[in-house]
Tab-separated table of C-alpha atoms in Angstrom:
chain	number	residue	atom	x	y	z
A	1	MET	CA	117.014	-9.899	3.993
A	2	SER	CA	117.394	-10.460	7.717
A	3	ILE	CA	114.945	-12.330	9.909
A	4	THR	CA	114.076	-9.051	11.720
A	5	GLU	CA	113.171	-7.267	8.464
A	6	THR	CA	111.049	-10.211	7.374
A	7	ALA	CA	109.211	-10.190	10.689
A	8	LEU	CA	108.470	-6.448	10.325
A	9	GLN	CA	107.148	-6.788	6.772
A	10	ALA	CA	104.867	-9.739	7.522
A	11	PRO	CA	102.161	-7.748	9.405
A	12	ALA	CA	102.110	-5.110	6.648
A	13	ALA	CA	101.600	-7.770	3.994
A	14	THR	CA	98.799	-9.310	6.044
A	15	GLU	CA	97.015	-5.939	6.347
A	16	GLU	CA	97.349	-5.417	2.595
A	17	ARG	CA	95.824	-8.822	1.873
A	18	ARG	CA	92.940	-8.030	4.221
A	19	ALA	CA	92.273	-4.708	2.462
A	20	VAL	CA	92.260	-6.400	-0.953
A	21	SER	CA	90.027	-9.161	0.415
A	22	ALA	CA	87.509	-6.572	1.690
A	23	LEU	CA	87.560	-4.578	-1.550
A	24	ARG	CA	86.987	-7.536	-3.873
A	25	PRO	CA	83.407	-8.385	-2.789
A	26	CYS	CA	82.584	-4.688	-2.848
A	27	LEU	CA	83.669	-4.474	-6.496
A	28	LEU	CA	81.853	-7.709	-7.366
A	29	LEU	CA	78.547	-6.429	-5.960
A	30	TRP	CA	78.996	-3.081	-7.728
A	31	ARG	CA	79.627	-4.988	-10.974
A	32	ARG	CA	76.495	-7.083	-10.404
A	33	GLU	CA	74.375	-3.930	-10.324
A	34	MET	CA	75.991	-2.657	-13.527
A	35	ILE	CA	75.355	-5.993	-15.286
A	36	ARG	CA	71.696	-5.850	-14.210
A	37	LEU	CA	71.417	-2.366	-15.662
A	38	ARG	CA	73.145	-3.304	-18.927
A	39	HIS	CA	70.876	-6.291	-19.505
A	40	ASN	CA	67.693	-4.291	-18.916
A	41	PRO	CA	67.672	-1.352	-21.371
A	42	VAL	CA	63.863	-1.123	-21.157
A	43	ARG	CA	64.141	-0.280	-17.457
A	44	LEU	CA	66.653	2.429	-18.318
A	45	ALA	CA	64.370	3.908	-20.970
A	46	MET	CA	61.280	3.759	-18.739
A	47	GLY	CA	63.188	5.651	-16.074
A	48	LEU	CA	63.089	8.700	-18.354
A	49	VAL	CA	59.315	8.664	-18.857
A	50	THR	CA	58.223	10.143	-15.514
A	51	PRO	CA	60.902	12.912	-15.410
A	52	LEU	CA	60.030	13.938	-18.971
A	53	LEU	CA	56.304	13.998	-18.178
A	54	PHE	CA	56.916	16.311	-15.230
A	55	LEU	CA	59.313	18.501	-17.166
A	56	VAL	CA	57.483	18.775	-20.472
A	57	VAL	CA	53.809	18.423	-19.508
A	58	LEU	CA	53.637	19.833	-15.961
A	59	GLY	CA	56.352	22.430	-16.522
A	60	THR	CA	54.917	23.702	-19.779
A	61	GLY	CA	51.330	23.661	-18.497
A	62	LEU	CA	52.015	25.573	-15.292
A	63	ASP	CA	54.339	27.963	-17.055
A	64	ALA	CA	51.630	28.819	-19.581
A	65	ALA	CA	48.921	29.038	-16.902
A	66	SER	CA	50.896	31.444	-14.713
A	67	GLY	CA	51.631	33.600	-17.734
A	68	ASN	CA	47.981	33.752	-18.766
A	69	LEU	CA	46.925	34.754	-15.264
A	70	GLY	CA	49.529	37.457	-15.090
A	71	LYS	CA	50.895	35.987	-11.858
A	72	ALA	CA	54.205	34.671	-13.109
A	73	GLN	CA	56.576	34.696	-10.163
A	74	LEU	CA	59.170	32.678	-12.052
A	75	ASN	CA	60.551	33.479	-15.469
A	76	ASP	CA	60.500	29.853	-16.569
A	77	TYR	CA	58.857	27.220	-14.416
A	78	ARG	CA	60.532	24.406	-16.335
A	79	ALA	CA	63.941	25.779	-15.378
A	80	PHE	CA	62.836	25.916	-11.743
A	81	LEU	CA	61.364	22.398	-11.912
A	82	PHE	CA	64.377	20.793	-13.582
A	83	PRO	CA	66.521	20.190	-10.418
A	84	GLY	CA	63.573	18.424	-8.773
A	85	VAL	CA	62.979	16.304	-11.869
A	86	LEU	CA	66.689	15.459	-11.987
A	87	VAL	CA	66.643	14.250	-8.375
A	88	MET	CA	63.371	12.410	-8.969
A	89	SER	CA	65.009	10.389	-11.749
A	90	VAL	CA	67.703	9.272	-9.313
A	91	GLN	CA	65.584	8.031	-6.424
A	92	ALA	CA	63.782	5.015	-7.932
A	93	PRO	CA	66.797	3.092	-9.310
A	94	ALA	CA	68.769	3.816	-6.139
A	95	ILE	CA	65.989	2.526	-3.878
A	96	ALA	CA	65.659	-0.562	-6.106
A	97	VAL	CA	68.923	-1.799	-4.610
A	98	GLY	CA	67.207	-2.042	-1.238
A	99	ILE	CA	64.421	-4.079	-2.814
A	100	SER	CA	66.974	-6.409	-4.416
A	101	LEU	CA	68.564	-6.959	-0.988
A	102	VAL	CA	65.187	-7.964	0.480
A	103	TRP	CA	64.669	-10.377	-2.426
A	104	ASP	CA	68.197	-11.763	-1.985
A	105	ARG	CA	67.297	-12.572	1.607
A	106	ARG	CA	64.066	-14.260	0.574
A	107	LEU	CA	65.673	-16.311	-2.205
A	108	GLY	CA	68.609	-17.419	-0.068
A	109	VAL	CA	71.260	-15.523	-2.030
A	110	LEU	CA	71.983	-13.365	0.998
A	111	ARG	CA	72.777	-16.435	3.082
A	112	GLN	CA	75.552	-17.340	0.653
A	113	MET	CA	76.963	-13.830	0.986
A	114	LEU	CA	76.884	-14.017	4.779
A	115	VAL	CA	78.906	-17.242	4.931
A	116	ALA	CA	81.539	-15.944	2.490
A	117	PRO	CA	84.922	-15.101	4.097
A	118	PHE	CA	84.820	-11.312	3.759
A	119	PRO	CA	83.589	-8.426	5.938
A	120	ARG	CA	79.836	-7.820	5.835
A	121	SER	CA	80.529	-4.114	5.547
A	122	SER	CA	81.873	-4.858	2.050
A	123	VAL	CA	78.436	-6.175	1.047
A	124	VAL	CA	76.678	-3.004	2.218
A	125	LEU	CA	79.276	-0.729	0.621
A	126	GLY	CA	79.240	-2.644	-2.674
A	127	LEU	CA	75.449	-2.521	-2.914
A	128	ALA	CA	75.419	1.169	-2.003
A	129	LEU	CA	77.990	2.075	-4.663
A	130	GLY	CA	76.211	-0.052	-7.274
A	131	GLY	CA	72.862	1.609	-6.570
A	132	ALA	CA	74.387	5.073	-6.488
A	133	THR	CA	76.091	4.521	-9.839
A	134	THR	CA	72.852	3.245	-11.381
A	135	GLY	CA	70.983	6.302	-10.093
A	136	ALA	CA	73.706	8.626	-11.386
A	137	ILE	CA	73.406	7.070	-14.861
A	138	TYR	CA	69.687	7.862	-14.838
A	139	GLY	CA	70.546	11.396	-13.735
A	140	LEU	CA	73.019	11.692	-16.614
A	141	LEU	CA	70.282	10.767	-19.083
A	142	VAL	CA	67.980	13.460	-17.685
A	143	LEU	CA	70.818	15.994	-17.779
A	144	SER	CA	71.283	15.204	-21.470
A	145	VAL	CA	67.792	16.600	-22.168
A	146	GLY	CA	68.301	19.626	-19.915
A	147	GLY	CA	68.138	21.894	-22.962
A	148	ILE	CA	64.331	21.617	-22.713
A	149	ALA	CA	64.599	23.624	-19.492
A	150	SER	CA	67.171	26.069	-20.923
A	151	ILE	CA	70.040	24.367	-19.063
A	152	ARG	CA	73.368	25.219	-20.661
A	153	TYR	CA	75.822	22.433	-21.498
A	154	THR	CA	78.997	23.619	-19.790
A	155	PRO	CA	81.757	21.865	-17.764
A	156	VAL	CA	79.891	22.898	-14.584
A	157	LEU	CA	77.575	19.958	-15.279
A	158	LEU	CA	80.411	17.706	-14.065
A	159	VAL	CA	80.013	19.293	-10.618
A	160	VAL	CA	76.267	18.714	-10.879
A	161	MET	CA	76.948	15.049	-11.624
A	162	VAL	CA	78.995	14.774	-8.425
A	163	GLU	CA	76.065	16.250	-6.493
A	164	VAL	CA	73.665	13.858	-8.221
A	165	LEU	CA	75.922	10.940	-7.318
A	166	LEU	CA	75.887	12.027	-3.664
A	167	ILE	CA	72.082	12.350	-3.662
A	168	SER	CA	71.823	8.953	-5.334
A	169	LEU	CA	74.069	7.535	-2.605
A	170	LEU	CA	71.755	9.123	-0.028
A	171	PHE	CA	68.724	7.332	-1.485
A	172	THR	CA	70.645	4.046	-1.732
A	173	SER	CA	71.853	4.291	1.860
A	174	LEU	CA	68.335	4.958	3.159
A	175	GLY	CA	66.999	2.116	1.016
A	176	LEU	CA	69.613	-0.306	2.387
A	177	LEU	CA	68.862	0.830	5.935
A	178	ALA	CA	65.189	0.061	5.345
A	179	ALA	CA	66.096	-3.265	3.705
A	180	VAL	CA	68.102	-4.522	6.700
A	181	THR	CA	65.290	-3.417	9.027
A	182	ILE	CA	62.234	-4.691	7.108
A	183	ARG	CA	62.331	-8.341	6.101
A	184	GLN	CA	59.041	-8.697	4.204
A	185	VAL	CA	59.056	-7.721	0.513
A	186	ASP	CA	55.476	-6.420	0.510
A	187	THR	CA	56.006	-4.347	3.651
A	188	PHE	CA	59.237	-2.920	2.297
A	189	GLN	CA	57.615	-1.803	-0.956
A	190	VAL	CA	54.707	-0.175	0.888
A	191	VAL	CA	57.022	1.684	3.261
A	192	VAL	CA	59.299	2.859	0.430
A	193	ASN	CA	56.404	3.998	-1.751
A	194	LEU	CA	54.829	5.900	1.133
A	195	SER	CA	58.167	7.535	1.969
A	196	LEU	CA	59.371	8.607	-1.467
A	197	MET	CA	56.436	10.764	-2.513
A	198	PRO	CA	56.325	12.922	0.672
A	199	LEU	CA	60.114	13.194	0.524
A	200	MET	CA	59.832	14.804	-2.915
A	201	PHE	CA	56.733	16.909	-2.223
A	202	PHE	CA	58.229	18.435	0.929
A	203	SER	CA	61.579	19.216	-0.682
A	204	GLY	CA	60.874	22.456	-2.517
A	205	ALA	CA	61.176	20.607	-5.824
A	206	MET	CA	57.740	21.732	-7.044
A	207	PHE	CA	57.532	25.175	-5.432
A	208	PRO	CA	59.960	27.735	-3.964
A	209	PRO	CA	60.963	26.791	-0.396
A	210	ASN	CA	60.953	30.433	0.710
A	211	GLY	CA	57.819	32.219	1.970
A	212	LEU	CA	55.798	29.078	2.807
A	213	PRO	CA	53.172	28.930	5.609
A	214	GLY	CA	54.567	28.057	9.074
A	215	TRP	CA	54.031	24.280	9.315
A	216	LEU	CA	54.945	23.648	5.679
A	217	ALA	CA	58.124	25.716	5.948
A	218	VAL	CA	59.214	23.707	9.008
A	219	VAL	CA	58.636	20.348	7.292
A	220	VAL	CA	60.441	21.477	4.135
A	221	LYS	CA	63.476	22.694	6.082
A	222	LEU	CA	63.648	19.470	8.110
A	223	ASN	CA	63.746	17.414	4.921
A	224	PRO	CA	67.409	16.701	3.975
A	225	LEU	CA	66.439	16.356	0.317
A	226	THR	CA	65.552	20.079	0.334
A	227	TYR	CA	69.233	20.919	0.722
A	228	GLY	CA	70.269	18.495	-2.026
A	229	ILE	CA	67.844	20.030	-4.517
A	230	ASP	CA	68.865	23.537	-3.474
A	231	ALA	CA	72.540	22.657	-4.049
A	232	VAL	CA	71.774	21.286	-7.528
A	233	ARG	CA	69.579	24.309	-8.331
A	234	ARG	CA	72.348	26.735	-7.414
A	235	THR	CA	74.991	24.805	-9.371
A	236	LEU	CA	73.083	24.161	-12.596
A	237	PRO	CA	74.120	26.535	-15.382
A	238	GLY	CA	70.653	27.767	-16.281
A	239	PRO	CA	68.549	30.930	-16.502
A	240	ASP	CA	68.723	33.661	-13.857
A	241	VAL	CA	65.592	32.285	-12.225
A	242	LEU	CA	67.722	29.599	-10.582
A	243	SER	CA	69.395	32.130	-8.295
A	244	SER	CA	66.525	34.552	-7.736
A	245	GLU	CA	65.396	35.647	-4.269
A	246	GLN	CA	62.102	33.844	-4.720
A	247	THR	CA	63.738	30.428	-5.060
A	248	ARG	CA	66.320	30.943	-2.316
A	249	LEU	CA	66.253	28.576	0.672
A	250	LEU	CA	66.580	30.556	3.892
A	251	VAL	CA	67.086	28.931	7.304
A	252	GLY	CA	66.529	31.562	9.971
A	253	GLY	CA	67.465	34.257	7.460
A	254	TRP	CA	70.670	32.384	6.503
A	255	HIS	CA	71.237	30.888	3.081
A	256	PRO	CA	73.504	27.874	3.703
A	257	PRO	CA	76.389	27.556	1.218
A	258	VAL	CA	76.427	24.653	-1.223
A	259	VAL	CA	79.378	23.040	0.569
A	260	ALA	CA	77.431	23.005	3.854
A	261	GLU	CA	74.395	21.475	2.122
A	262	LEU	CA	76.515	18.733	0.547
A	263	GLY	CA	78.271	18.175	3.871
A	264	LEU	CA	74.894	17.612	5.526
A	265	LEU	CA	73.986	15.015	2.889
A	266	ALA	CA	77.373	13.293	3.284
A	267	ALA	CA	76.890	13.115	7.056
A	268	ILE	CA	73.451	11.513	6.647
A	269	VAL	CA	74.892	9.031	4.127
A	270	ALA	CA	77.672	8.069	6.566
A	271	LEU	CA	75.166	7.679	9.414
A	272	ALA	CA	72.736	5.593	7.339
A	273	LEU	CA	75.514	3.342	5.995
A	274	GLY	CA	76.982	2.942	9.488
A	275	VAL	CA	73.649	1.904	11.022
A	276	ALA	CA	72.854	-0.359	8.034
A	277	THR	CA	76.263	-2.047	8.314
A	278	TYR	CA	75.800	-2.556	12.058
A	279	ARG	CA	72.354	-4.103	11.637
A	280	PHE	CA	73.527	-6.187	8.677
A	281	SER	CA	76.567	-7.445	10.627
A	282	SER	CA	74.413	-8.452	13.597
A	283	SER	CA	71.827	-10.262	11.459
A	284	LYS	CA	71.820	-14.063	11.135
């Protein structure tokens, strides 16, 4: 090999080493989240309690009540509620990653990460992927009991899992953005708790997003989670109620396609991760 060829290959080898160096911490942080999940099976089991309560108790109760009153607008309320319950199961474990980052800062673990010789963006990306994977595992567990809501077990559920993973990544990204902005553990938990419940209530998870009063319709359509739940609802292989006119999300008379809804979520994820990485990189 000539000296010229060696000189040309050297920069390429350096770039490759840099890419591997940036990927390694990302994989290590993702693995840390998976180890935490594996060593805490009680947390995994408890994550199913709230979704099942909503699905079995609330869904069955409201379904029976609407039938008794003769005002049933939906054929099966549990089938309508299931996408919201599925997304609800994803949000808590994903946001927990943000809480762990705040604790890492308080305990000094974050300082060790910051002095390590790898890009800080790898830390944010690794935590985001770890949290998103944890949330998706919770979503998978809820999907496994989807038969309660007449969900059919078909290969289409793999597409639903991709959507759930994206929504989980959305929650994780927002949680990390809050974690790099808020430094106090107590304040962070208060802000997250006050944010999650309205995010779910104003998402059309509990009631059809179409035909709402003026102010409520505006808030629901400004909530990005509305589009995530609508995408899952339209993809889930369930009863006909999932695609009825009553449950359809209309924006100015237009029903956005699933691809556009997922694209919106992906754009918000990219924006949140970008801002979180910038703030994390500029922190000391």
